[in-house]
mmCIF file of C-alpha atoms in Angstrom:
data_model
loop_
_atom_site.group_PDB
_atom_site.id
_atom_site.type_symbol
_atom_site.label_atom_id
_atom_site.label_comp_id
_atom_site.label_asym_id
_atom_site.label_seq_id
_atom_site.Cartn_x
_atom_site.Cartn_y
_atom_site.Cartn_z
ATOM 1 C CA MET N 110 173.543 47.343 153.501
ATOM 2 C CA VAL N 111 175.816 49.919 152.156
ATOM 3 C CA PRO N 112 177.406 51.854 155.181
ATOM 4 C CA PRO N 113 176.228 55.179 155.352
ATOM 5 C CA PHE N 114 179.396 57.115 154.851
ATOM 6 C CA LEU N 115 180.343 55.378 151.789
ATOM 7 C CA VAL N 116 176.802 56.158 150.198
ATOM 8 C CA LEU N 117 177.647 59.846 150.958
ATOM 9 C CA ALA N 118 180.580 59.709 149.489
ATOM 10 C CA LEU N 119 178.613 58.184 146.567
ATOM 11 C CA LEU N 120 176.231 60.674 146.648
ATOM 12 C CA SER N 121 178.249 63.721 146.745
ATOM 13 C CA THR N 122 179.844 63.010 143.357
ATOM 14 C CA LYS N 123 176.608 62.340 141.360
ATOM 15 C CA VAL N 124 173.714 64.245 143.476
ATOM 16 C CA VAL N 125 175.691 67.724 143.921
ATOM 17 C CA PRO N 126 176.582 68.249 140.326
ATOM 18 C CA ASN N 127 172.968 67.646 139.381
ATOM 19 C CA ARG N 128 171.254 69.799 142.048
ATOM 20 C CA HIS N 129 169.609 72.208 139.352
ATOM 21 C CA PRO N 130 165.996 72.914 139.595
ATOM 22 C CA VAL N 131 165.196 71.294 136.151
ATOM 23 C CA LEU N 132 167.635 68.192 137.225
ATOM 24 C CA HIS N 133 167.167 66.959 140.722
ATOM 25 C CA PRO N 134 166.994 69.208 143.579
ATOM 26 C CA ALA N 135 164.757 66.748 145.373
ATOM 27 C CA ALA N 136 167.625 64.408 145.542
ATOM 28 C CA TYR N 137 170.136 67.178 146.788
ATOM 29 C CA SER N 138 167.730 67.843 149.734
ATOM 30 C CA LEU N 139 167.791 64.361 150.678
ATOM 31 C CA TYR N 140 171.409 64.247 150.341
ATOM 32 C CA LEU N 141 171.551 67.482 152.640
ATOM 33 C CA HIS N 142 169.454 65.217 155.163
ATOM 34 C CA LEU N 143 171.777 62.305 154.889
ATOM 35 C CA LEU N 144 174.372 64.235 155.716
ATOM 36 C CA ASN N 145 172.922 66.356 158.710
ATOM 37 C CA ARG N 146 172.110 62.656 159.875
ATOM 38 C CA HIS N 147 175.337 60.931 159.600
ATOM 39 C CA ALA N 148 178.014 63.605 159.301
ATOM 40 C CA PHE N 149 178.266 64.488 162.786
ATOM 41 C CA SER N 150 178.495 61.209 164.394
ATOM 42 C CA LEU N 151 181.972 60.076 162.824
ATOM 43 C CA SER N 152 182.552 57.945 166.117
ATOM 44 C CA SER N 153 180.366 55.098 164.764
ATOM 45 C CA LEU N 154 182.704 55.354 161.772
ATOM 46 C CA VAL N 155 185.639 54.772 163.730
ATOM 47 C CA ASN N 156 184.621 52.410 165.791
ATOM 48 C CA SER N 157 183.365 50.136 163.178
ATOM 49 C CA PRO N 158 185.098 46.847 162.476
ATOM 50 C CA ASN N 159 185.501 47.644 158.844
ATOM 51 C CA TYR N 160 186.591 51.160 159.382
ATOM 52 C CA PRO N 161 189.878 50.809 157.475
ATOM 53 C CA SER N 162 188.282 49.262 154.270
ATOM 54 C CA LEU N 163 185.451 51.478 154.400
ATOM 55 C CA MET N 164 187.928 54.330 154.350
ATOM 56 C CA ASN N 165 190.027 52.874 151.390
ATOM 57 C CA SER N 166 186.974 52.461 149.463
ATOM 58 C CA ILE N 167 185.827 56.297 150.257
ATOM 59 C CA HIS N 168 189.350 57.084 149.387
ATOM 60 C CA HIS N 169 188.795 55.336 145.837
ATOM 61 C CA VAL N 170 185.615 56.865 145.264
ATOM 62 C CA LEU N 171 186.405 60.610 145.926
ATOM 63 C CA SER N 172 189.911 59.867 144.402
ATOM 64 C CA LEU N 173 191.382 61.516 147.135
ATOM 65 C CA SER N 174 194.949 60.882 146.071
ATOM 66 C CA GLN N 175 194.390 63.167 142.614
ATOM 67 C CA LEU N 176 192.498 65.787 144.992
ATOM 68 C CA TYR N 177 195.160 66.056 147.602
ATOM 69 C CA ASP N 178 198.322 64.732 145.252
ATOM 70 C CA ASP N 179 200.902 66.706 147.253
ATOM 71 C CA TYR N 180 199.888 65.059 150.443
ATOM 72 C CA HIS N 181 199.549 61.355 148.930
ATOM 73 C CA HIS N 182 202.867 60.997 146.597
ATOM 74 C CA ASP N 183 205.118 59.186 149.296
ATOM 75 C CA VAL N 184 201.954 57.291 150.567
ATOM 76 C CA PRO N 185 201.090 53.935 149.447
ATOM 77 C CA SER N 186 197.756 53.514 147.750
ATOM 78 C CA HIS N 187 195.682 52.366 150.791
ATOM 79 C CA PRO N 188 196.155 55.450 152.812
ATOM 80 C CA HIS N 189 195.996 55.421 156.459
ATOM 81 C CA PRO N 190 192.327 55.330 157.702
ATOM 82 C CA GLY N 191 192.459 58.442 160.172
ATOM 83 C CA VAL N 192 194.083 60.639 156.840
ATOM 84 C CA ALA N 193 191.224 59.494 154.290
ATOM 85 C CA LEU N 194 188.549 60.518 157.191
ATOM 86 C CA VAL N 195 190.110 64.100 157.643
ATOM 87 C CA GLN N 196 190.458 64.651 153.892
ATOM 88 C CA PHE N 197 186.899 62.965 153.490
ATOM 89 C CA LEU N 198 185.332 65.529 155.819
ATOM 90 C CA PHE N 199 186.989 68.410 154.455
ATOM 91 C CA THR N 200 186.188 67.468 150.886
ATOM 92 C CA LEU N 201 182.810 67.315 151.983
ATOM 93 C CA VAL N 202 182.421 70.594 153.425
ATOM 94 C CA TRP N 203 184.261 72.151 150.832
ATOM 95 C CA GLN N 204 181.931 70.763 148.044
ATOM 96 C CA LEU N 205 179.138 72.231 150.103
ATOM 97 C CA LEU N 206 181.077 75.512 149.998
ATOM 98 C CA GLN N 207 181.843 75.564 146.230
ATOM 99 C CA ALA N 208 178.113 74.734 145.548
ATOM 100 C CA SER N 209 176.693 77.431 147.625
ATOM 101 C CA LEU N 210 178.946 79.919 145.859
ATOM 102 C CA GLN N 211 177.840 78.510 142.523
ATOM 103 C CA ASP N 212 174.063 78.792 143.211
ATOM 104 C CA GLU N 213 174.668 82.444 143.980
ATOM 105 C CA GLY N 214 176.939 83.168 141.044
ATOM 106 C CA LEU N 215 179.953 83.775 143.385
ATOM 107 C CA LEU N 216 181.908 80.698 142.345
ATOM 108 C CA GLN N 217 185.309 81.800 140.263
ATOM 109 C CA ARG N 218 185.070 79.666 137.419
ATOM 110 C CA HIS N 219 188.932 79.145 137.280
ATOM 111 C CA LYS N 220 189.158 77.533 140.534
ATOM 112 C CA SER N 221 189.378 73.912 141.207
ATOM 113 C CA LEU N 222 186.038 72.325 141.408
ATOM 114 C CA LEU N 223 184.931 69.318 143.747
ATOM 115 C CA PHE N 224 182.570 67.447 142.000
ATOM 116 C CA VAL N 225 180.611 70.690 140.879
ATOM 117 C CA ASP N 226 179.841 70.973 136.941
ATOM 118 C CA PRO N 227 181.430 74.107 135.969
ATOM 119 C CA GLY N 228 179.206 74.222 132.769
ATOM 120 C CA LEU N 229 176.116 74.697 134.610
ATOM 121 C CA ASP N 230 174.636 78.142 135.270
ATOM 122 C CA LEU N 231 172.856 77.547 138.770
ATOM 123 C CA THR N 232 172.402 81.367 139.709
ATOM 124 C CA ILE N 233 169.358 81.523 141.243
ATOM 125 C CA GLU N 234 168.353 84.816 140.528
ATOM 126 C CA LYS N 235 169.073 84.073 136.609
ATOM 127 C CA LEU N 236 166.549 81.411 136.566
ATOM 128 C CA ASP N 237 163.197 82.292 134.726
ATOM 129 C CA ASN N 238 161.269 80.367 137.273
ATOM 130 C CA PRO N 239 163.169 80.186 140.487
ATOM 131 C CA HIS N 240 162.648 77.107 142.296
ATOM 132 C CA HIS N 241 161.819 77.430 146.050
ATOM 133 C CA LEU N 242 163.339 74.079 146.922
ATOM 134 C CA HIS N 243 166.900 75.113 145.106
ATOM 135 C CA ALA N 244 167.078 78.319 147.320
ATOM 136 C CA LYS N 245 165.971 76.361 150.389
ATOM 137 C CA ASN N 246 168.698 73.695 149.518
ATOM 138 C CA THR N 247 171.299 76.205 149.155
ATOM 139 C CA ALA N 248 170.287 77.951 152.656
ATOM 140 C CA THR N 249 170.596 74.521 154.338
ATOM 141 C CA ALA N 250 173.898 73.900 152.785
ATOM 142 C CA ILE N 251 175.221 77.130 154.083
ATOM 143 C CA GLN N 252 174.138 76.687 157.477
ATOM 144 C CA PHE N 253 175.645 72.994 157.407
ATOM 145 C CA ILE N 254 178.791 74.240 156.560
ATOM 146 C CA ALA N 255 178.599 76.680 159.607
ATOM 147 C CA ARG N 256 177.615 73.752 161.590
ATOM 148 C CA PHE N 257 180.718 71.778 160.303
ATOM 149 C CA LEU N 258 183.038 74.884 161.423
ATOM 150 C CA HIS N 259 181.590 75.261 164.775
ATOM 151 C CA HIS N 260 180.791 71.504 165.731
ATOM 152 C CA LYS N 261 183.321 70.025 168.623
ATOM 153 C CA LEU N 262 184.068 66.860 166.765
ATOM 154 C CA THR N 263 184.179 68.310 163.139
ATOM 155 C CA SER N 264 185.680 71.365 163.715
ATOM 156 C CA ARG N 265 188.716 69.653 165.812
ATOM 157 C CA ILE N 266 189.130 67.294 162.572
ATOM 158 C CA LEU N 267 188.939 70.139 160.162
ATOM 159 C CA SER N 268 191.973 71.910 162.516
ATOM 160 C CA LEU N 269 194.015 69.108 161.230
ATOM 161 C CA VAL N 270 193.738 70.120 157.719
ATOM 162 C CA GLN N 271 194.471 73.899 158.592
ATOM 163 C CA ARG N 272 197.707 72.677 160.497
ATOM 164 C CA ASN N 273 198.882 70.337 157.853
ATOM 165 C CA MET N 274 197.427 70.904 154.228
ATOM 166 C CA SER N 275 198.052 75.009 154.457
ATOM 167 C CA THR N 276 197.592 75.237 150.726
ATOM 168 C CA HIS N 277 194.200 73.809 150.246
ATOM 169 C CA TRP N 278 193.202 75.142 153.584
ATOM 170 C CA GLY N 279 194.223 78.885 152.290
ATOM 171 C CA ALA N 280 192.126 78.518 149.047
ATOM 172 C CA PHE N 281 188.871 76.883 151.318
ATOM 173 C CA VAL N 282 189.227 79.966 153.577
ATOM 174 C CA ASP N 283 189.173 82.525 150.707
ATOM 175 C CA GLU N 284 186.089 80.895 149.410
ATOM 176 C CA LEU N 285 184.681 81.073 153.080
ATOM 177 C CA GLU N 286 185.115 84.723 153.238
ATOM 178 C CA GLN N 287 183.888 85.177 149.692
ATOM 179 C CA LEU N 288 180.519 83.693 150.668
ATOM 180 C CA ALA N 289 180.281 85.672 154.134
ATOM 181 C CA ALA N 290 181.138 88.821 152.418
ATOM 182 C CA ASN N 291 178.625 88.446 149.204
ATOM 183 C CA SER N 292 176.109 85.643 150.066
ATOM 184 C CA LEU N 293 172.510 87.136 150.097
ATOM 185 C CA ILE N 294 171.038 83.849 151.512
ATOM 186 C CA LEU N 295 173.524 84.099 154.104
ATOM 187 C CA ARG N 296 172.215 87.564 154.978
ATOM 188 C CA SER N 297 168.640 86.080 154.902
ATOM 189 C CA LEU N 298 169.153 83.691 157.521
ATOM 190 C CA LYS N 299 167.746 84.203 161.160
ATOM 191 C CA HIS N 300 170.313 82.128 163.253
ATOM 192 C CA LEU N 301 173.317 82.948 161.276
ATOM 193 C CA SER N 302 175.441 85.987 160.251
ATOM 194 C CA PRO N 303 178.234 86.772 158.276
ATOM 195 C CA ASP N 304 180.256 87.625 161.387
ATOM 196 C CA SER N 305 179.313 84.709 163.025
ATOM 197 C CA PHE N 306 179.483 82.354 160.022
ATOM 198 C CA PHE N 307 182.757 80.742 160.863
ATOM 199 C CA PRO N 308 185.345 81.120 164.202
ATOM 200 C CA LEU N 309 188.269 83.632 164.124
ATOM 201 C CA ASN N 310 190.518 80.616 164.907
ATOM 202 C CA LEU N 311 189.800 78.900 161.563
ATOM 203 C CA LYS N 312 190.395 82.401 159.653
ATOM 204 C CA SER N 313 193.935 81.749 159.328
ATOM 205 C CA ASN N 314 196.269 79.411 157.090
ATOM 206 C CA TRP N 315 198.112 78.752 160.228
ATOM 207 C CA PRO N 316 196.991 77.836 163.500
ATOM 208 C CA MET N 317 196.557 80.907 165.899
ATOM 209 C CA SER N 318 199.334 79.559 168.113
ATOM 210 C CA CYS N 319 201.912 79.235 165.613
ATOM 211 C CA GLU N 320 201.349 82.852 164.418
ATOM 212 C CA PRO N 321 204.764 84.739 164.489
ATOM 213 C CA ASN N 322 204.607 87.677 166.896
ATOM 214 C CA ASN N 323 208.466 88.916 166.736
ATOM 215 C CA ASN N 324 210.668 89.301 164.314
ATOM 216 C CA ASN N 325 212.719 86.505 165.858
ATOM 217 C CA ASN N 326 209.904 84.275 164.952
ATOM 218 C CA LYS N 327 210.032 85.383 161.256
ATOM 219 C CA LYS N 328 213.280 84.096 161.048
ATOM 220 C CA LYS N 329 212.893 80.592 162.081
ATOM 221 C CA LYS N 330 209.936 78.281 160.329
ATOM 222 C CA LYS N 331 208.811 76.179 162.840
ATOM 223 C CA LYS N 332 208.694 72.590 161.514
ATOM 224 C CA LYS N 333 205.380 70.897 160.720
ATOM 225 C CA MET N 334 204.262 67.132 160.576
ATOM 226 C CA LYS N 335 202.735 65.912 157.714
ATOM 227 C CA LEU N 336 199.055 64.739 158.324
ATOM 228 C CA SER N 337 200.189 61.400 157.332
ATOM 229 C CA SER N 338 202.700 61.379 159.514
ATOM 230 C CA MET N 339 200.704 63.026 162.313
ATOM 231 C CA LEU N 340 197.867 60.622 161.992
ATOM 232 C CA ALA N 341 199.475 57.192 160.832
ATOM 233 C CA ALA N 342 199.708 55.305 163.855
ATOM 234 C CA SER N 343 197.077 56.514 165.648
ATOM 235 C CA ALA N 344 194.588 56.062 162.348
ATOM 236 C CA SER N 345 195.978 52.308 161.702
ATOM 237 C CA ALA N 346 195.648 51.677 165.133
ATOM 238 C CA SER N 347 192.413 52.763 166.490
ATOM 239 C CA ALA N 348 190.856 50.151 164.018
ATOM 240 C CA VAL N 349 192.036 47.208 165.423
ATOM 241 C CA GLN N 350 193.496 48.088 169.034
ATOM 242 C CA SER N 351 191.937 48.912 172.568
ATOM 243 C CA HIS N 352 191.401 52.557 173.482
ATOM 244 C CA ASN N 353 194.151 51.816 176.064
ATOM 245 C CA ASP N 354 196.974 51.123 173.538
ATOM 246 C CA SER N 355 199.430 54.029 173.480
ATOM 247 C CA SER N 356 200.276 53.751 169.750
ATOM 248 C CA LEU N 357 197.112 55.546 169.202
ATOM 249 C CA TRP N 358 198.933 58.429 170.939
ATOM 250 C CA LEU N 359 202.023 58.380 168.796
ATOM 251 C CA PRO N 360 201.469 61.701 166.741
ATOM 252 C CA ILE N 361 202.118 63.181 170.466
ATOM 253 C CA ASP N 362 205.565 61.838 170.671
ATOM 254 C CA LEU N 363 206.040 63.319 167.322
ATOM 255 C CA ILE N 364 205.081 66.539 168.390
ATOM 256 C CA LEU N 365 206.965 66.377 171.809
ATOM 257 C CA GLU N 366 210.160 65.143 169.897
ATOM 258 C CA ASP N 367 209.471 68.070 167.575
ATOM 259 C CA ALA N 368 209.365 70.491 170.176
ATOM 260 C CA MET N 369 212.661 69.415 171.600
ATOM 261 C CA ASP N 370 214.711 70.009 168.675
ATOM 262 C CA ALA N 371 213.877 73.839 168.977
ATOM 263 C CA HIS N 372 216.549 75.631 171.212
ATOM 264 C CA HIS N 373 213.742 76.367 173.634
ATOM 265 C CA VAL N 374 210.119 75.101 174.165
ATOM 266 C CA MET N 375 208.012 77.526 172.467
ATOM 267 C CA ALA N 376 205.069 78.231 174.474
ATOM 268 C CA ALA N 377 202.825 77.653 171.291
ATOM 269 C CA THR N 378 203.796 73.745 171.903
ATOM 270 C CA ILE N 379 201.026 73.958 174.615
ATOM 271 C CA GLU N 380 198.352 75.357 172.246
ATOM 272 C CA LEU N 381 199.450 73.174 169.552
ATOM 273 C CA LEU N 382 199.172 69.874 171.916
ATOM 274 C CA THR N 383 195.934 71.075 173.358
ATOM 275 C CA GLY N 384 194.290 70.963 169.683
ATOM 276 C CA LEU N 385 196.121 68.021 168.415
ATOM 277 C CA VAL N 386 194.801 65.987 171.959
ATOM 278 C CA LYS N 387 191.393 67.207 170.888
ATOM 279 C CA ALA N 388 191.714 65.992 167.423
ATOM 280 C CA LEU N 389 193.106 62.553 168.287
ATOM 281 C CA GLN N 390 190.612 62.164 170.920
ATOM 282 C CA ALA N 391 187.605 62.872 168.657
ATOM 283 C CA ILE N 392 189.440 60.892 165.581
ATOM 284 C CA ASN N 393 189.788 57.804 168.077
ATOM 285 C CA GLY N 394 186.762 57.922 170.074
ATOM 286 C CA THR N 395 187.982 57.344 173.335
ATOM 287 C CA ALA N 396 187.021 58.547 176.585
ATOM 288 C CA TRP N 397 188.926 61.690 178.256
ATOM 289 C CA HIS N 398 190.768 59.544 180.428
ATOM 290 C CA ASN N 399 192.277 57.319 177.936
ATOM 291 C CA THR N 400 192.939 60.547 176.285
ATOM 292 C CA PHE N 401 194.746 62.213 179.035
ATOM 293 C CA LEU N 402 196.467 58.440 179.891
ATOM 294 C CA GLY N 403 197.900 58.494 176.303
ATOM 295 C CA LEU N 404 199.046 62.174 176.798
ATOM 296 C CA TRP N 405 200.864 61.024 180.048
ATOM 297 C CA ILE N 406 202.494 58.243 178.670
ATOM 298 C CA ALA N 407 204.289 60.017 175.498
ATOM 299 C CA ALA N 408 205.382 62.598 177.840
ATOM 300 C CA LEU N 409 206.630 59.692 180.011
ATOM 301 C CA ARG N 410 208.470 57.866 177.060
ATOM 302 C CA LEU N 411 210.062 61.321 176.251
ATOM 303 C CA VAL N 412 211.737 61.086 179.773
ATOM 304 C CA GLN N 413 212.716 57.274 179.278
ATOM 305 C CA ARG N 414 214.253 57.718 176.031
ATOM 306 C CA GLU N 415 216.903 60.113 177.592
ATOM 307 C CA ARG N 416 217.536 57.506 180.494
ATOM 308 C CA ASP N 417 220.820 56.741 178.625
ATOM 309 C CA PRO N 418 221.319 59.819 176.340
ATOM 310 C CA SER N 419 223.432 58.781 172.878
ATOM 311 C CA GLU N 420 223.853 61.897 171.410
ATOM 312 C CA GLY N 421 225.608 65.069 171.809
ATOM 313 C CA PRO N 422 227.449 66.433 174.737
ATOM 314 C CA VAL N 423 223.899 68.742 175.741
ATOM 315 C CA PRO N 424 222.023 66.945 178.165
ATOM 316 C CA ARG N 425 218.312 67.034 177.655
ATOM 317 C CA LEU N 426 216.895 65.447 180.575
ATOM 318 C CA ASP N 427 215.855 68.556 182.089
ATOM 319 C CA THR N 428 213.949 69.614 179.328
ATOM 320 C CA CYS N 429 212.142 66.431 178.950
ATOM 321 C CA LEU N 430 211.239 66.909 182.564
ATOM 322 C CA CYS N 431 210.114 70.234 181.940
ATOM 323 C CA MET N 432 207.870 68.643 179.010
ATOM 324 C CA LEU N 433 206.033 66.248 181.249
ATOM 325 C CA LEU N 434 205.985 68.261 184.528
ATOM 326 C CA CYS N 435 204.967 71.650 182.877
ATOM 327 C CA ILE N 436 203.936 71.887 179.332
ATOM 328 C CA THR N 437 201.803 68.443 179.817
ATOM 329 C CA THR N 438 200.273 69.769 182.688
ATOM 330 C CA LEU N 439 199.255 73.044 181.171
ATOM 331 C CA VAL N 440 197.937 70.991 178.153
ATOM 332 C CA VAL N 441 195.713 69.382 180.749
ATOM 333 C CA THR N 442 194.791 72.392 182.366
ATOM 334 C CA ASN N 443 193.767 73.905 179.151
ATOM 335 C CA LEU N 444 191.669 71.475 178.207
ATOM 336 C CA ILE N 445 189.930 71.104 181.500
ATOM 337 C CA GLU N 446 189.366 75.078 182.094
ATOM 338 C CA GLU N 447 188.026 75.093 178.071
ATOM 339 C CA GLU N 448 185.129 72.837 179.072
ATOM 340 C CA GLU N 449 184.556 74.280 182.522
ATOM 341 C CA GLY N 450 184.417 78.072 180.793
ATOM 342 C CA GLU N 451 181.677 76.455 178.507
ATOM 343 C CA LEU N 452 179.801 75.381 181.074
ATOM 344 C CA ILE N 453 179.960 78.603 183.030
ATOM 345 C CA GLU N 454 178.898 80.702 179.989
ATOM 346 C CA GLU N 455 175.849 78.121 179.105
ATOM 347 C CA ALA N 456 174.689 78.594 182.490
ATOM 348 C CA GLU N 457 175.003 82.463 182.528
ATOM 349 C CA ARG N 458 172.781 82.039 179.131
ATOM 350 C CA SER N 459 170.243 80.036 180.735
ATOM 351 C CA PRO N 460 167.382 82.260 182.336
ATOM 352 C CA THR N 461 166.510 78.693 184.644
ATOM 353 C CA ASN N 462 169.758 78.553 186.074
ATOM 354 C CA GLN N 463 169.507 79.327 189.899
ATOM 355 C CA ARG N 464 172.841 77.920 191.051
ATOM 356 C CA LYS N 465 175.371 80.188 189.553
ATOM 357 C CA ASP N 466 177.389 80.617 192.919
ATOM 358 C CA LYS N 467 178.321 76.716 192.378
ATOM 359 C CA PRO N 468 181.700 76.124 190.597
ATOM 360 C CA ALA N 469 181.383 74.296 187.342
ATOM 361 C CA MET N 470 182.658 70.915 187.458
ATOM 362 C CA GLY N 471 183.176 69.376 184.197
ATOM 363 C CA LYS N 472 183.482 65.496 183.288
ATOM 364 C CA ARG N 473 187.253 66.170 182.128
ATOM 365 C CA ARG N 474 188.544 67.228 185.844
ATOM 366 C CA GLY N 475 186.792 63.546 186.883
ATOM 367 C CA GLU N 476 188.778 61.840 184.066
ATOM 368 C CA LEU N 477 191.885 63.533 184.655
ATOM 369 C CA VAL N 478 191.940 61.745 187.949
ATOM 370 C CA THR N 479 191.119 58.416 186.418
ATOM 371 C CA SER N 480 193.914 58.545 184.094
ATOM 372 C CA LEU N 481 196.030 59.026 187.120
ATOM 373 C CA GLN N 482 195.116 56.307 188.717
ATOM 374 C CA LEU N 483 195.208 54.096 185.952
ATOM 375 C CA LEU N 484 199.011 55.600 185.570
ATOM 376 C CA GLY N 485 199.740 53.618 188.403
ATOM 377 C CA ASP N 486 200.045 50.504 185.903
ATOM 378 C CA TYR N 487 202.891 51.786 184.029
ATOM 379 C CA GLN N 488 205.395 50.870 186.605
ATOM 380 C CA ASP N 489 208.670 50.780 184.165
ATOM 381 C CA LEU N 490 207.705 54.261 182.805
ATOM 382 C CA LEU N 491 207.198 55.847 186.245
ATOM 383 C CA ASN N 492 210.661 54.757 187.522
ATOM 384 C CA PRO N 493 212.416 58.001 187.098
ATOM 385 C CA PRO N 494 216.089 58.324 185.384
ATOM 386 C CA GLN N 495 218.564 57.737 187.895
ATOM 387 C CA PRO N 496 219.827 61.340 187.440
ATOM 388 C CA VAL N 497 216.921 62.765 189.032
ATOM 389 C CA ILE N 498 215.871 59.865 191.337
ATOM 390 C CA TRP N 499 217.107 62.096 194.482
ATOM 391 C CA VAL N 500 214.783 64.948 193.349
ATOM 392 C CA ALA N 501 211.875 62.603 192.351
ATOM 393 C CA ASN N 502 212.098 61.236 196.019
ATOM 394 C CA GLN N 503 211.964 64.696 197.524
ATOM 395 C CA ALA N 504 208.999 65.501 195.460
ATOM 396 C CA ALA N 505 207.268 62.435 196.233
ATOM 397 C CA ALA N 506 207.641 63.044 200.094
ATOM 398 C CA LYS N 507 206.430 66.480 199.689
ATOM 399 C CA ALA N 508 203.215 64.959 197.778
ATOM 400 C CA ILE N 509 202.691 62.484 200.564
ATOM 401 C CA MET N 510 202.774 65.272 203.139
ATOM 402 C CA PHE N 511 200.122 67.343 201.073
ATOM 403 C CA VAL N 512 197.865 64.729 200.885
ATOM 404 C CA SER N 513 198.276 63.911 204.383
ATOM 405 C CA GLY N 514 197.344 67.421 205.451
ATOM 406 C CA HIS N 515 200.768 68.160 206.423
ATOM 407 C CA SER N 516 202.077 70.994 204.360
ATOM 408 C CA GLY N 517 205.265 72.069 206.285
#
């Protein structure tokens, strides 16, 4: 049996260009049905034992190295599965977008097309006998685009494109805005509007947390890790190793080291790490306690690398401890508050809710406790560096007193 995601890749190159009413609108309708059924269940793909080989096949079917050549020039012919997954999902969504624009006569012909035949005039209003199924397909495609952009899992994966492929993301956002501003079909939909079509945090070429907000920031360009560097270790490891393996979370190590290179730890690091952790959790398909554990281990490894600093006269141990005790803690807090904030909003919208006075307790809070319990298995990482042993012991003593009920 052919894996469903490979089927989607194959169909996208054949069915979408032939969706014209006089060709195969029914096939396009079936493709959209399959897309809706499988594209939002990526965990089954990531956890498949054939994940690396399957993504390699999809990579070649869609010619991803040609579509995104500037991100593959230094990558071998067999790309990392995680990179291929991100670009595969992005390609499917962008293809739907260009097809929908073309269906309404809004697609600029000079733009690079993703398996959309530029020679066909598919404008619904120009057809002698407008086909109901063709218009329905376009409406369905627009709704699916919005779902991809709002869905927790797929939006996190797309945020990696936003962060690492700014050129392609900028073109994608331009076309999203074109559709939102001019689509008559979008305006006719009952449960979707141009204003709610795509989230505000996806409208920029840059992550919102990295946007410059003063003149000093304009003088500095924040270093960005390439998508292949960010996901290589995680993607390749996730297919063959357990979810407890710390190599799944190596991209976090890279971000922490990147932040350490600055003269000060920017507040943007917290939001950047928060987004990265959510994306990695989605791509790796792990439970949240393993995700939190991976974050703690990455921060602890940062501290341990400074046990015997070998470079420069400026000690970095204090900054490393700040990353562990402050930045990492704030990232965890963001993740928990995000979930519980959504639960509160959901409860407020529910007309049957009778327990609004009860504080919302999300699953991530309990998963955090589990991760801290599992952290006890990593004694080597938990041993503090020699210069801070006294302070660490003092902090441990205060923690014991607090837990035992003696706050003095």
